[in-house]
mmCIF file of C-alpha atoms in Angstrom:
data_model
loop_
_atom_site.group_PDB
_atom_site.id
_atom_site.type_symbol
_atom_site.label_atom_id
_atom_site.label_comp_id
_atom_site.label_asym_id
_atom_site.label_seq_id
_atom_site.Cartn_x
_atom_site.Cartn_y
_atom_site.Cartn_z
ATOM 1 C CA UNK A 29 82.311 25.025 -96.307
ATOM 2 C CA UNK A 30 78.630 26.608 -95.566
ATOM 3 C CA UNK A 31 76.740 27.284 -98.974
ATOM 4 C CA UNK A 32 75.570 31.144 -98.693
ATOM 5 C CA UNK A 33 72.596 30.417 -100.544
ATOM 6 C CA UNK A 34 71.214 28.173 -98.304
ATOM 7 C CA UNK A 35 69.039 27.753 -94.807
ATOM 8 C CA UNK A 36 70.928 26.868 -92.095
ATOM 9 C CA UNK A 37 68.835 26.338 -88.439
ATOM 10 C CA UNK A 38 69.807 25.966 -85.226
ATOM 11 C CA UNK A 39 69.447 22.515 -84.224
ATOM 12 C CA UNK A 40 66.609 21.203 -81.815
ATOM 13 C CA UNK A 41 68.380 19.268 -79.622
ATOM 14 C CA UNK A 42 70.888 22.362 -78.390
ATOM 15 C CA UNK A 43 69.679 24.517 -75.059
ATOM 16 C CA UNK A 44 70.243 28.042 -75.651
ATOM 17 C CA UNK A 45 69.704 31.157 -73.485
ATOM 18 C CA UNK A 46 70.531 34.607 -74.198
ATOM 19 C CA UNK A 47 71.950 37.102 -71.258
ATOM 20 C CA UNK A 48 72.660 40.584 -72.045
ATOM 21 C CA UNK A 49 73.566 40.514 -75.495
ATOM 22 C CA UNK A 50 75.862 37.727 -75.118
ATOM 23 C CA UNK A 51 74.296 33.773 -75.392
ATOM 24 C CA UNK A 52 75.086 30.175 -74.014
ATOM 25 C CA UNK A 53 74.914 26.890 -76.205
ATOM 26 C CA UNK A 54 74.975 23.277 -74.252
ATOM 27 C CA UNK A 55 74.840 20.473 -76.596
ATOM 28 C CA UNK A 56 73.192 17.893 -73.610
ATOM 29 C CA UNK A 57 74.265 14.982 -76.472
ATOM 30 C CA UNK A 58 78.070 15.401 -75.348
ATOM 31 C CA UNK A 59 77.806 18.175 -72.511
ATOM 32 C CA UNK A 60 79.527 20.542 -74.805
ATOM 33 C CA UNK A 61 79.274 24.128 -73.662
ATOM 34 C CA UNK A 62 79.645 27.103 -75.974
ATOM 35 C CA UNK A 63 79.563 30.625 -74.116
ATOM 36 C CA UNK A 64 79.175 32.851 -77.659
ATOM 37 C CA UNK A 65 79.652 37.162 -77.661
ATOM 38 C CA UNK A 66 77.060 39.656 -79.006
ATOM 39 C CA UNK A 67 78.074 39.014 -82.531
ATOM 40 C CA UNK A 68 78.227 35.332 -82.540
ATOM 41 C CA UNK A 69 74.993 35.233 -80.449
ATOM 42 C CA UNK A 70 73.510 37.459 -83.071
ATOM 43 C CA UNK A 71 74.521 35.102 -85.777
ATOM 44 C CA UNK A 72 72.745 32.024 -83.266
ATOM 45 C CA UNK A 73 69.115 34.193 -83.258
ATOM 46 C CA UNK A 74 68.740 34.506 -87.211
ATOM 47 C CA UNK A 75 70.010 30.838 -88.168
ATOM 48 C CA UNK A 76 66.212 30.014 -87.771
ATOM 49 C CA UNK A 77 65.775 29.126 -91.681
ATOM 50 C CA UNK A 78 64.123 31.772 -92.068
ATOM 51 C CA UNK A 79 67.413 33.421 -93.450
ATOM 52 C CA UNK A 80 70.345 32.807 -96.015
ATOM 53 C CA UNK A 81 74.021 32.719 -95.131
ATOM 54 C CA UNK A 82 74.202 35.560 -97.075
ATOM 55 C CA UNK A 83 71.446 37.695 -95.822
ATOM 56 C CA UNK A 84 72.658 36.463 -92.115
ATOM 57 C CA UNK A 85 76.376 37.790 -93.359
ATOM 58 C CA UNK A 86 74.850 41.091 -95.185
ATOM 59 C CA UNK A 87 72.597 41.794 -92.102
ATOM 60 C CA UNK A 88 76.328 41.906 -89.832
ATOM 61 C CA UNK A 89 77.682 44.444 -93.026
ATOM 62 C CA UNK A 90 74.916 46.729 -92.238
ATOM 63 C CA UNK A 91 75.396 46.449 -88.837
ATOM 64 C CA UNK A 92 79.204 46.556 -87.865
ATOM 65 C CA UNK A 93 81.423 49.325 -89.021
ATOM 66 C CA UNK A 94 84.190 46.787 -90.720
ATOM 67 C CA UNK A 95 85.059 46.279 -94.434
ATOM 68 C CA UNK A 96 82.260 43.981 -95.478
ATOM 69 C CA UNK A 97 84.366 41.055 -97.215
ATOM 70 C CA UNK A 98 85.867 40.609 -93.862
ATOM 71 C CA UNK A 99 82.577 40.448 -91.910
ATOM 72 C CA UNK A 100 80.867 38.582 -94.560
ATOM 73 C CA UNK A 101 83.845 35.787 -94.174
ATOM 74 C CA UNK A 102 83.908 35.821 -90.253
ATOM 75 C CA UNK A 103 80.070 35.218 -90.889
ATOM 76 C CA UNK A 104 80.331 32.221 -93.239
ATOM 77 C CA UNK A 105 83.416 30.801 -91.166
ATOM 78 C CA UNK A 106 81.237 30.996 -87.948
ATOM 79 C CA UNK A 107 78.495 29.339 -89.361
ATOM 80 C CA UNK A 108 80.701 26.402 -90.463
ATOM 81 C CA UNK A 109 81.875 25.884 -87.299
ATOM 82 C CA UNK A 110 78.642 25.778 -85.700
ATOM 83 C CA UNK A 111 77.428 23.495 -88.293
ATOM 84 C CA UNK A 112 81.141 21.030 -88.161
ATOM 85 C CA UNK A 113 80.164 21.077 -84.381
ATOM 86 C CA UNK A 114 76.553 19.556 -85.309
ATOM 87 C CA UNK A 115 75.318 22.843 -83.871
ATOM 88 C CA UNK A 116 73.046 23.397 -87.052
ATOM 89 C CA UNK A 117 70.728 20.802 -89.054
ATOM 90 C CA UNK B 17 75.010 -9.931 -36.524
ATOM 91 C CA UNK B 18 74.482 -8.439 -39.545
ATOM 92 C CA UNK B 19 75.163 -4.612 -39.334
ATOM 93 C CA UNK B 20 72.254 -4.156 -42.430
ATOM 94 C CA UNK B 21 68.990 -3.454 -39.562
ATOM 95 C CA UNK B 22 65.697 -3.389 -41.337
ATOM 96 C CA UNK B 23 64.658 0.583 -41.860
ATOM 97 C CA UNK B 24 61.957 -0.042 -39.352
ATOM 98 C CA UNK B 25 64.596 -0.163 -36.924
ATOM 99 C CA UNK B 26 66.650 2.719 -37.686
ATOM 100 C CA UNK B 27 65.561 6.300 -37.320
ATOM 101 C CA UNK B 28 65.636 8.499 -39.989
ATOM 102 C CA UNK B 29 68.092 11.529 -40.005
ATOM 103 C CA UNK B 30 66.172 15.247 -39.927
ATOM 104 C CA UNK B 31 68.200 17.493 -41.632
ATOM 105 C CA UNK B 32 67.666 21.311 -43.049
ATOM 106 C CA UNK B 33 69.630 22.601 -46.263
ATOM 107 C CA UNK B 34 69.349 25.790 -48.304
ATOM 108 C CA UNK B 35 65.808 26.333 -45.898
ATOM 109 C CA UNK B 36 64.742 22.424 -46.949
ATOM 110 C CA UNK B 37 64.057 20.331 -44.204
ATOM 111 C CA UNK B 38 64.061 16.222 -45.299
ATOM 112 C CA UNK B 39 64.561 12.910 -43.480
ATOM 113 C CA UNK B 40 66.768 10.521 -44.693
ATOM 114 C CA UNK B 41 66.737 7.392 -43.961
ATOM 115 C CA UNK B 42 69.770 3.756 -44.370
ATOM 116 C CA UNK B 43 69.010 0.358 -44.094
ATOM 117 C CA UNK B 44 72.620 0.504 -43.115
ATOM 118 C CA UNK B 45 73.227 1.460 -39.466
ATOM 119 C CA UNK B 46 76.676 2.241 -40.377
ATOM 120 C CA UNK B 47 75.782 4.292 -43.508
ATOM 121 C CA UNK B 48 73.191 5.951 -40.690
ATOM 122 C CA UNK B 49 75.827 6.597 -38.579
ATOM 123 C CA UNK B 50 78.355 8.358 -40.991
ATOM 124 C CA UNK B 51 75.698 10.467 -42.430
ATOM 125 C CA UNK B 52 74.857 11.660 -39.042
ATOM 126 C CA UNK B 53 78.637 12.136 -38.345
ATOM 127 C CA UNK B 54 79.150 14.424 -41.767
ATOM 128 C CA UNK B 55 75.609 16.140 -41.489
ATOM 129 C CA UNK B 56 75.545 16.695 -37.675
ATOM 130 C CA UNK B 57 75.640 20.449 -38.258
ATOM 131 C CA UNK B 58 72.846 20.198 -40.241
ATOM 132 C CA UNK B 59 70.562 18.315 -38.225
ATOM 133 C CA UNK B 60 67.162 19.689 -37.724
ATOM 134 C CA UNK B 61 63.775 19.317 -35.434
ATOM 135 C CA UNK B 62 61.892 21.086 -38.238
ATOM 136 C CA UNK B 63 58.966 18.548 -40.051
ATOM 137 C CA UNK B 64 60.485 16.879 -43.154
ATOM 138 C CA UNK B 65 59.380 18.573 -46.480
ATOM 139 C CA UNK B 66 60.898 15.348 -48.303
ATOM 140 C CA UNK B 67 62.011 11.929 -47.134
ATOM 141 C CA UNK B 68 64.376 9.758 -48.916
ATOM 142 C CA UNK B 69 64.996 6.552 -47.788
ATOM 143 C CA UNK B 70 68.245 4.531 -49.135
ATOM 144 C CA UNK B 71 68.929 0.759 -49.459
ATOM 145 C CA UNK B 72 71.648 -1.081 -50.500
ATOM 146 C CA UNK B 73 72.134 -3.452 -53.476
ATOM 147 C CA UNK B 74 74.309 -6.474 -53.554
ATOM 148 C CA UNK B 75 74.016 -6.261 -57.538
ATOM 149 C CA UNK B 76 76.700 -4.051 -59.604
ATOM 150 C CA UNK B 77 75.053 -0.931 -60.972
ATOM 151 C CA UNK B 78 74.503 -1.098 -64.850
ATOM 152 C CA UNK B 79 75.412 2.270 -66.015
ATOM 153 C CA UNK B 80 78.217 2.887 -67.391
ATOM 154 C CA UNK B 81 79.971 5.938 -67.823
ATOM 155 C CA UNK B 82 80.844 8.919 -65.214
ATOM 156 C CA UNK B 83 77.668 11.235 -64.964
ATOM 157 C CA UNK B 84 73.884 10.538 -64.529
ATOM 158 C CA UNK B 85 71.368 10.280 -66.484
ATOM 159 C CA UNK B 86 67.991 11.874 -65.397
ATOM 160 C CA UNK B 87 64.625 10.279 -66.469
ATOM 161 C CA UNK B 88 61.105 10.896 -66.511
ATOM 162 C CA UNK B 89 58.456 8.503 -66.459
ATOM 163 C CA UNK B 90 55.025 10.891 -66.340
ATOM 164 C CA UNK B 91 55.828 13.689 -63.477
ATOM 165 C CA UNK B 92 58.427 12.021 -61.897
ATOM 166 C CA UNK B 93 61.739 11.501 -61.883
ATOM 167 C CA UNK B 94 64.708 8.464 -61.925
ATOM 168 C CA UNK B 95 68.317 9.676 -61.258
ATOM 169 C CA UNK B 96 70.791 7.282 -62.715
ATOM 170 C CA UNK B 97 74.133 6.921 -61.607
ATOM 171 C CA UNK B 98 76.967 4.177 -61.852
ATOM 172 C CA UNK B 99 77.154 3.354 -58.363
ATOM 173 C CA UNK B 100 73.165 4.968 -57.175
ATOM 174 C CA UNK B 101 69.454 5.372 -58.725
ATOM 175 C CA UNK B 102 67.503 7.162 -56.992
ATOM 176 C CA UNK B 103 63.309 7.294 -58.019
ATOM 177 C CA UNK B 104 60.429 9.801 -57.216
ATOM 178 C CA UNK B 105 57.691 7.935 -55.655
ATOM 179 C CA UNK B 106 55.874 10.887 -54.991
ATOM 180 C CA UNK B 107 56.573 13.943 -56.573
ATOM 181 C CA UNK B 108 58.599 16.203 -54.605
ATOM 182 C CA UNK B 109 58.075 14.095 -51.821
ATOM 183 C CA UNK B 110 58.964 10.901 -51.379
ATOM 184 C CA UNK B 111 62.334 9.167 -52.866
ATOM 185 C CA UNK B 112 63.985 5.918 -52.711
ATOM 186 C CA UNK B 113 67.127 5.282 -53.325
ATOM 187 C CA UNK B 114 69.567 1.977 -54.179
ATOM 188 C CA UNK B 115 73.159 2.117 -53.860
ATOM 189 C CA UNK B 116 75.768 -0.275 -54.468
ATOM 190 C CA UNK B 117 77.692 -1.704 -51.168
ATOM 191 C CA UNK B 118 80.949 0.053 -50.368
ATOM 192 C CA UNK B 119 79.860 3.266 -52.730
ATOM 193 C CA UNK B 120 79.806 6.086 -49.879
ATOM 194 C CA UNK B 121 76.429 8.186 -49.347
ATOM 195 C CA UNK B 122 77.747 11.354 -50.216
ATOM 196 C CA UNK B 123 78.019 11.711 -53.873
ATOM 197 C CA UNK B 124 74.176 10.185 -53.418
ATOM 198 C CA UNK B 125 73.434 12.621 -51.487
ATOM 199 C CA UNK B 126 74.826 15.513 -53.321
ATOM 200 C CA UNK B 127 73.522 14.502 -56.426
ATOM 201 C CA UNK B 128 69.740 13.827 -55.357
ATOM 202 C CA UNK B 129 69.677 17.278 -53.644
ATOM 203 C CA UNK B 130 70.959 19.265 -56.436
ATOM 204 C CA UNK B 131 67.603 18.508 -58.375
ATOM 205 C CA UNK B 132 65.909 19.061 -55.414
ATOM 206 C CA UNK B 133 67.550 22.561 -54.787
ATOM 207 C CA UNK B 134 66.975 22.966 -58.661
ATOM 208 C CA UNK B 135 63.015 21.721 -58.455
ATOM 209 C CA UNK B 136 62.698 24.311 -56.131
ATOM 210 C CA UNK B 137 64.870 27.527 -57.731
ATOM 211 C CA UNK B 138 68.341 26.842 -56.221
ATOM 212 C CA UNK B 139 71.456 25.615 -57.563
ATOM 213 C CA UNK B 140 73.898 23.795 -55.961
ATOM 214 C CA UNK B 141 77.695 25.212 -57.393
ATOM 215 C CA UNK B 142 81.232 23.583 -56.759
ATOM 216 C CA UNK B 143 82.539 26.458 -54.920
ATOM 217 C CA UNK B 144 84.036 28.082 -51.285
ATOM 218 C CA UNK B 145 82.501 30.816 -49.688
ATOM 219 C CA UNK B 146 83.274 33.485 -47.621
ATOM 220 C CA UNK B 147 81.491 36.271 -45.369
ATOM 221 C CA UNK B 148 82.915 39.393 -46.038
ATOM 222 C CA UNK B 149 80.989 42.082 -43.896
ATOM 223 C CA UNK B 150 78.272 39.997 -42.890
ATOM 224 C CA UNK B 151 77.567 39.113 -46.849
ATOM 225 C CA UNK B 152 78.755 36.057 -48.730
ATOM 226 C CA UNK B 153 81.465 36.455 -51.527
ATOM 227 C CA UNK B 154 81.416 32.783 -53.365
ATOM 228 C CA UNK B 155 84.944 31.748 -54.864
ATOM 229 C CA UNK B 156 83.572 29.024 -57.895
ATOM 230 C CA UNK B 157 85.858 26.799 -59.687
ATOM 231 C CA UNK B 158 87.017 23.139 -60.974
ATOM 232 C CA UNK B 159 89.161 21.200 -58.487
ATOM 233 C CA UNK B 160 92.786 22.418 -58.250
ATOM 234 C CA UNK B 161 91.949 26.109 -58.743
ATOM 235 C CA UNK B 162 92.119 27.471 -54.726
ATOM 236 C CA UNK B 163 88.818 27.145 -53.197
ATOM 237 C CA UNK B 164 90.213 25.081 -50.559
ATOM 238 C CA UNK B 165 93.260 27.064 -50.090
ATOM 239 C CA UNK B 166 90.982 30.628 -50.254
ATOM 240 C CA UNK B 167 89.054 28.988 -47.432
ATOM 241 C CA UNK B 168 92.152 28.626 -45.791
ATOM 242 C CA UNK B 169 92.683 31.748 -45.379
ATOM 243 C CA UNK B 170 89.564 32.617 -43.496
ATOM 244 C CA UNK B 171 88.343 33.241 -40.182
ATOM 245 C CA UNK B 172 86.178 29.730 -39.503
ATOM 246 C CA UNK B 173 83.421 32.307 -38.238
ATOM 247 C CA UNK B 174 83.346 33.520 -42.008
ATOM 248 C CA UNK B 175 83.387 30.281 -43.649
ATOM 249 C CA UNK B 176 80.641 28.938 -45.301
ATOM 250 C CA UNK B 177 81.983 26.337 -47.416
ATOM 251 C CA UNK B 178 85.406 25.468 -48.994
ATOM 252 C CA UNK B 179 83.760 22.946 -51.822
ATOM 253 C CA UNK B 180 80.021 23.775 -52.156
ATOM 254 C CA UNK B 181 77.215 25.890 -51.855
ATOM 255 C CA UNK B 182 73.657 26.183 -52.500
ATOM 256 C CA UNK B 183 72.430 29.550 -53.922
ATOM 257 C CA UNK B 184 68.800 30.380 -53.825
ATOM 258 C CA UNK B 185 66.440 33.714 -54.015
ATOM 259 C CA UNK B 186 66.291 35.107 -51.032
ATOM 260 C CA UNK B 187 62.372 33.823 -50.600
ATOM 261 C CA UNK B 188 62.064 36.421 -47.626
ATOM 262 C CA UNK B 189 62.918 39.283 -49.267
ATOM 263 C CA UNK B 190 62.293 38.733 -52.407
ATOM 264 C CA UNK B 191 65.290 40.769 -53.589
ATOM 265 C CA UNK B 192 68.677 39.453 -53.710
ATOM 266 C CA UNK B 193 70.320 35.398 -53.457
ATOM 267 C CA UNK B 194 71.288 33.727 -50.370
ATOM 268 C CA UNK B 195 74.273 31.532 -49.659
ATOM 269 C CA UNK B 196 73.807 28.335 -47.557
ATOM 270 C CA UNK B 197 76.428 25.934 -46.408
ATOM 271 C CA UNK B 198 76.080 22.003 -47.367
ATOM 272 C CA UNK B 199 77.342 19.136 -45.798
ATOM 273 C CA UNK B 200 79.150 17.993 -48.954
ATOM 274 C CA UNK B 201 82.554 19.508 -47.424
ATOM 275 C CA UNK B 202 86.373 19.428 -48.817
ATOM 276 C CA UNK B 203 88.883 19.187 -46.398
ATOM 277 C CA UNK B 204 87.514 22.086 -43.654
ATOM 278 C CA UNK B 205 84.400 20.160 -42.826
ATOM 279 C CA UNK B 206 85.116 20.985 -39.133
ATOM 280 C CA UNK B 207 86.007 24.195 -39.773
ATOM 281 C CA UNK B 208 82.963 26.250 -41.514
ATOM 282 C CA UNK B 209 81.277 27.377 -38.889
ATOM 283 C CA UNK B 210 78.831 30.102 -40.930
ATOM 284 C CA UNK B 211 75.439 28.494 -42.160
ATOM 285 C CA UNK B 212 74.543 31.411 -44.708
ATOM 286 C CA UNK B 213 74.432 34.545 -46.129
ATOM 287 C CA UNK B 214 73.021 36.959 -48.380
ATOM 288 C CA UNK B 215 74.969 36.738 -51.624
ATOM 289 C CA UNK B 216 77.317 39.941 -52.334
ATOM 290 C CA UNK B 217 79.241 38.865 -55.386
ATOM 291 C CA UNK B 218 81.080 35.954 -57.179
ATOM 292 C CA UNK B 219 84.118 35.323 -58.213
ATOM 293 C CA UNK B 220 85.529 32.531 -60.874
ATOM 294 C CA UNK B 221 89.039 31.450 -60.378
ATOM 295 C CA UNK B 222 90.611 29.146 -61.881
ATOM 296 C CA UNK B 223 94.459 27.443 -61.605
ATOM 297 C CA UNK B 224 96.971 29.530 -60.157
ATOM 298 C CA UNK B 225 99.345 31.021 -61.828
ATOM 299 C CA UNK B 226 103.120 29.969 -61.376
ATOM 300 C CA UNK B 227 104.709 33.368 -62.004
ATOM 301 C CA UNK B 228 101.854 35.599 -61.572
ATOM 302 C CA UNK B 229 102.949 39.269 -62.818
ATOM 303 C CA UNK B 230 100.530 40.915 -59.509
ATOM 304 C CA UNK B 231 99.385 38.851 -56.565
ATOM 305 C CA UNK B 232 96.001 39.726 -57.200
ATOM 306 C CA UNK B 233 93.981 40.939 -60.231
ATOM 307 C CA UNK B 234 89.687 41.042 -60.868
ATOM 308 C CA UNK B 235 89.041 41.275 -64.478
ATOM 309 C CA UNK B 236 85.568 41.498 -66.233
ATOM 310 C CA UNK B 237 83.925 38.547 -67.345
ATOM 311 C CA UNK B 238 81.489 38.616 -70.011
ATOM 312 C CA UNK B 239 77.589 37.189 -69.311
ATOM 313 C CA UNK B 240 78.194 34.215 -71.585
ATOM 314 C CA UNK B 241 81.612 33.188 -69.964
ATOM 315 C CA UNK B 242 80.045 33.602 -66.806
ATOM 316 C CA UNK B 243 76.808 31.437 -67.449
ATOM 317 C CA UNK B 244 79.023 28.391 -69.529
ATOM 318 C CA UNK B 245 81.369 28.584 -66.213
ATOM 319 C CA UNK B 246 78.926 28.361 -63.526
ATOM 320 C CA UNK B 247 77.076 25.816 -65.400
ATOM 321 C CA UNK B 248 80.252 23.726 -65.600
ATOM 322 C CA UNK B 249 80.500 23.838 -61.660
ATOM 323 C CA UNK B 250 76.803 22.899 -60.827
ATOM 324 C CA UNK B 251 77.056 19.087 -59.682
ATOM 325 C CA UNK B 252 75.367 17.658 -62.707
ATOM 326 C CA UNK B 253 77.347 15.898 -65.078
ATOM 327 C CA UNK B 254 75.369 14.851 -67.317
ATOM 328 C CA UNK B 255 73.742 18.015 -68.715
ATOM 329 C CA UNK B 256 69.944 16.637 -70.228
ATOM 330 C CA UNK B 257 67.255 18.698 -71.406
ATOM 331 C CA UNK B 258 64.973 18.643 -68.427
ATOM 332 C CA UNK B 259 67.948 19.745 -66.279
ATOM 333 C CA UNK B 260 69.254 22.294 -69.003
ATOM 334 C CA UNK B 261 65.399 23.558 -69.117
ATOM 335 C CA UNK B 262 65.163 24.032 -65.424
ATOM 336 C CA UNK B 263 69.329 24.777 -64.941
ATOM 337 C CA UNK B 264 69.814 28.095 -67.697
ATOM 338 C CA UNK B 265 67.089 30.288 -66.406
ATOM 339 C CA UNK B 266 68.448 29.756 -63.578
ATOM 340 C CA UNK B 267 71.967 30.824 -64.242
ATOM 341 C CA UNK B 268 70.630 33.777 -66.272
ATOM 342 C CA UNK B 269 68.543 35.289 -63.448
ATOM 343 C CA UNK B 270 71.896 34.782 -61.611
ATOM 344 C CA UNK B 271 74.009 36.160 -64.167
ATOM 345 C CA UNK B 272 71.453 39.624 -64.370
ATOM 346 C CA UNK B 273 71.391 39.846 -60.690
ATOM 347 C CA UNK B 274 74.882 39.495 -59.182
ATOM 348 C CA UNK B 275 77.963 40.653 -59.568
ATOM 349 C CA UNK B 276 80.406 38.068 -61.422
ATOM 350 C CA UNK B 277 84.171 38.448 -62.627
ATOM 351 C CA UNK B 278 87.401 36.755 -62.598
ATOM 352 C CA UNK B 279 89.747 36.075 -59.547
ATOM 353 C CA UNK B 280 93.133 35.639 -59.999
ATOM 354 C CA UNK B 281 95.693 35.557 -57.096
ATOM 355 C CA UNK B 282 98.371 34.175 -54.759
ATOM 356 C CA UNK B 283 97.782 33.091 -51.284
ATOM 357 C CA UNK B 284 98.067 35.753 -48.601
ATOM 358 C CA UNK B 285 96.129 36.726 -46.251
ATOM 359 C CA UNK B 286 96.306 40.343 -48.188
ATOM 360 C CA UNK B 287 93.664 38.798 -50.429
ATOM 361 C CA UNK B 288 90.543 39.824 -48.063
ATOM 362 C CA UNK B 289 91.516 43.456 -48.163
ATOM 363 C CA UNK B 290 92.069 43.671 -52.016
ATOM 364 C CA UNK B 291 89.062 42.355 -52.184
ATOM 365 C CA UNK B 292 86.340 44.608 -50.389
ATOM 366 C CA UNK B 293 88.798 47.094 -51.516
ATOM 367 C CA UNK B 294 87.413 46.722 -55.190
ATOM 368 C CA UNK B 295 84.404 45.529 -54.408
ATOM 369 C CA UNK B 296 83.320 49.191 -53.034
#
C-alpha cells in the first residue's frame, strides 16, 4: 500500500493527454491503455512530486462534497493501483 | 521464367488516398498485378507525392512478435514488422520496402500508410462508414462487432468503407474532418462505391448483444473512453512514443471536434432512420 507521506510521480515513459476534464494513459512498454474520469485524471496532474499522497487526497476533500475518510481512501487506493500498474516511479 | 521482373521493368502503380497521391512500385509482377486488382479504384494520374518501392526477401523476417516496431535513425524512419520493414530513404519521400515471399502486400501497405496519413495529420481507424445525407457517419470497432454487417445494410452509393477509413482535417475548409475510403477492404471491396465525405459523427460499437432489451440504443461516451477506444482501432499495434507523440493530439483534436458515442443495435434496415433520427 502507497505511503501518504511520500512523493509519488507519474512515470516518464507513460503518454498522457488530457480532453475535457477527462485523461488517457498508454503505457507504449505493453500497449496498455487507461481511459481515466475527471477525478482520476485529477489525481494523474498532481502526482508530479511536487505533492504528498496526503495533500493529493486532502486537495480531493476540499474539492468533492463526500465524507473525507472515504475520498481520502479512494485517493490512496487509486494511487496504488497506478503505482502496482508501474504507472508511477 | 521467373515471374520476379527487375523493377526497371515493371511500372509503378499511381494511386491517391485520403488526398495523397504515391507510386508504388513490386519487383513482383504478380504482387504488381494484385495490388492493381485491390487498388484499381484508387488509381490516379495525379504526380506522386511519395514513392515506395517493395522487394521481396527469400530470408525469414527476424522479428518476433505480432505488432511493429517503429524506429528512428536521425529524421527518418524504419517500420518493423514480422513478415515487412519498410525504411525512409528520404524523408517523406522516398521508401523501400522488403517483404518476405508469400506474405501478401496489404497489411504492408496498410501499415506504411498509416504513418504516412499520421506524418501528415490523418489517422487511419478500423472502422465502416456510411453517408448519411451527403455526410459520413463512421461505425469504429474491433473485429466481430458489426462493421461489416452495418455496411451491409447500406446503399453501395453510401458506402465508404466496411473495414477502414482515413480521417483527416478537412485542409480546404479548414473547419471540420473528412472521411476517405482505402483500399484495405473487408468483405464489400466491390461494393463501396463512395470515395469520401465530410465527417458528421462517430459511433463505437462493439459485440452485439444476444438478447438486446431495444434494437437500438446511443448512449454517451465519455472523452477518455472515446480517445482509449479510437486509439485501440488505429492500425498500429505496437503503440511507441514517436507514434503516441504524433497519434494523441491527434485523437484529442478529434475527440473536441466531433461528435462520438456508443452504438448498440440489431440488424435492420430500421437502423438508418433511428439514426439521423437522433442525430438531429
Amino acid at each position: 500500500m502507497i505511503n501518504p507521506d511520500r512523493y509519488y510521480a507519474r512515470h516518464q515513459d507513460i503518454a498522457w493527454r488530457l480532453v475535457e476534464g477527462d485523461a488517457l494513459l498508454v503505457d507504449p512498454r505493453n500497449g496498455r491503455i487507461y481511459p481515466l474520469n475527471p477525478v482520476a485524471a485529477r489525481i494523474w496532474e498532481m502526482l508530479d512530486q511536487q505533492h504528498l499522497a496526503s495533500e493529493i487526497a486532502e486537495a480531493l476533500v476540499q474539492e468533492f462534497d463526500a465524507p473525507p475518510d472515504v475520498i481520502r481512501q479512494d485517493a490512496y487506493d487509486f494511487i496504488n493501483s497506478l503505482f502496482e500498474a508501474q504507472l508511477l516511479k | 521464367m521467373s515471374s520476379a521482373l527487375s523493377a526497371n521493368e515493371i511500372q509503378p502503380l499511381n494511386l491517391e488516398i485520403a488526398g495523397i497521391p504515391f507510386s508504388v512500385q513490386s519487383e513482383s509482377s504478380q504482387q504488381g498485378k494484385w495490388m492493381g486488382i485491390g487498388c484499381r479504384r484508387f488509381v490516379t494520374l495525379k504526380e506522386p507525392q511519395l514513392r515506395l518501392t517493395i522487394s521481396n526477401s527469400s530470408r525469414n523476417r527476424s522479428r518476433r512478435g505480432s505488432g511493429e516496431a517503429l524506429l528512428w535513425e536521425g529524421n527518418r524512419w524504419i517500420l518493423d514488422a514480422m513478415n515487412f520493414r519498410v525504411q525512409e530513404l528520404d524523408a517523406g519521400r522516398l521508401y523501400l520496402a522488403e517483404i518476405s515471399r508469400r506474405t501478401g502486400w496489404g497489411d504492408l501497405l496498410r501499415t506504411w500508410f498509416s504513418v504516412v496519413l499520421l506524418e501528415r495529420g490523418g489517422l487511419l481507424l478500423h472502422a465502416a462508414a456510411v453517408t448519411r445525407t451527403g455526410r459520413a457517419v463512421i461505425f469504429c470497432g474491433p473485429s466481430g462487432s458489426g462493421k461489416t454487417t452495418l455496411a451491409r445494410l447500406a446503399e453501395s452509393q453510401d458506402l465508404l468503407s466496411d473495414e477502414s477509413v482515413a480521417v483527416q482535417r478537412d485542409k480546404q475548409n479548414g473547419a471540420g474532418y473528412e472521411v476517405y475510403a482505402t483500399p484495405f477492404y473487408g468483405e464489400l471491396s466491390e461494393i463501396a462505391e463512395r470515395p469520401s465525405a465530410p465527417l458528421r459523427e462517430i459511433f463505437l460499437i462493439g459485440p452485439p448483444e444476444t438478447r438486446p432489451k431495444q434494437p437500438f440504443r446511443i448512449s454517451r461516451v465519455s472523452p477518455g473512453e472515446a480517445m482509449a477506444e479510437l486509439l485501440a482501432q488505429t492500425f498500429l499495434r505496437t503503440l511507441t512514443q514517436p507514434l503516441l507523440s504524433k497519434t494523441l493530439p491527434l485523437l484529442e483534436d478529434l475527440v473536441r471536434s466531433v461528435r462520438i458515442r456508443r452504438l448498440q443495435f440489431t440488424p435492420s434496415p430500421e437502423l438508418w432512420s433511428f439514426i439521423d433520427d437522433q442525430s438531429g
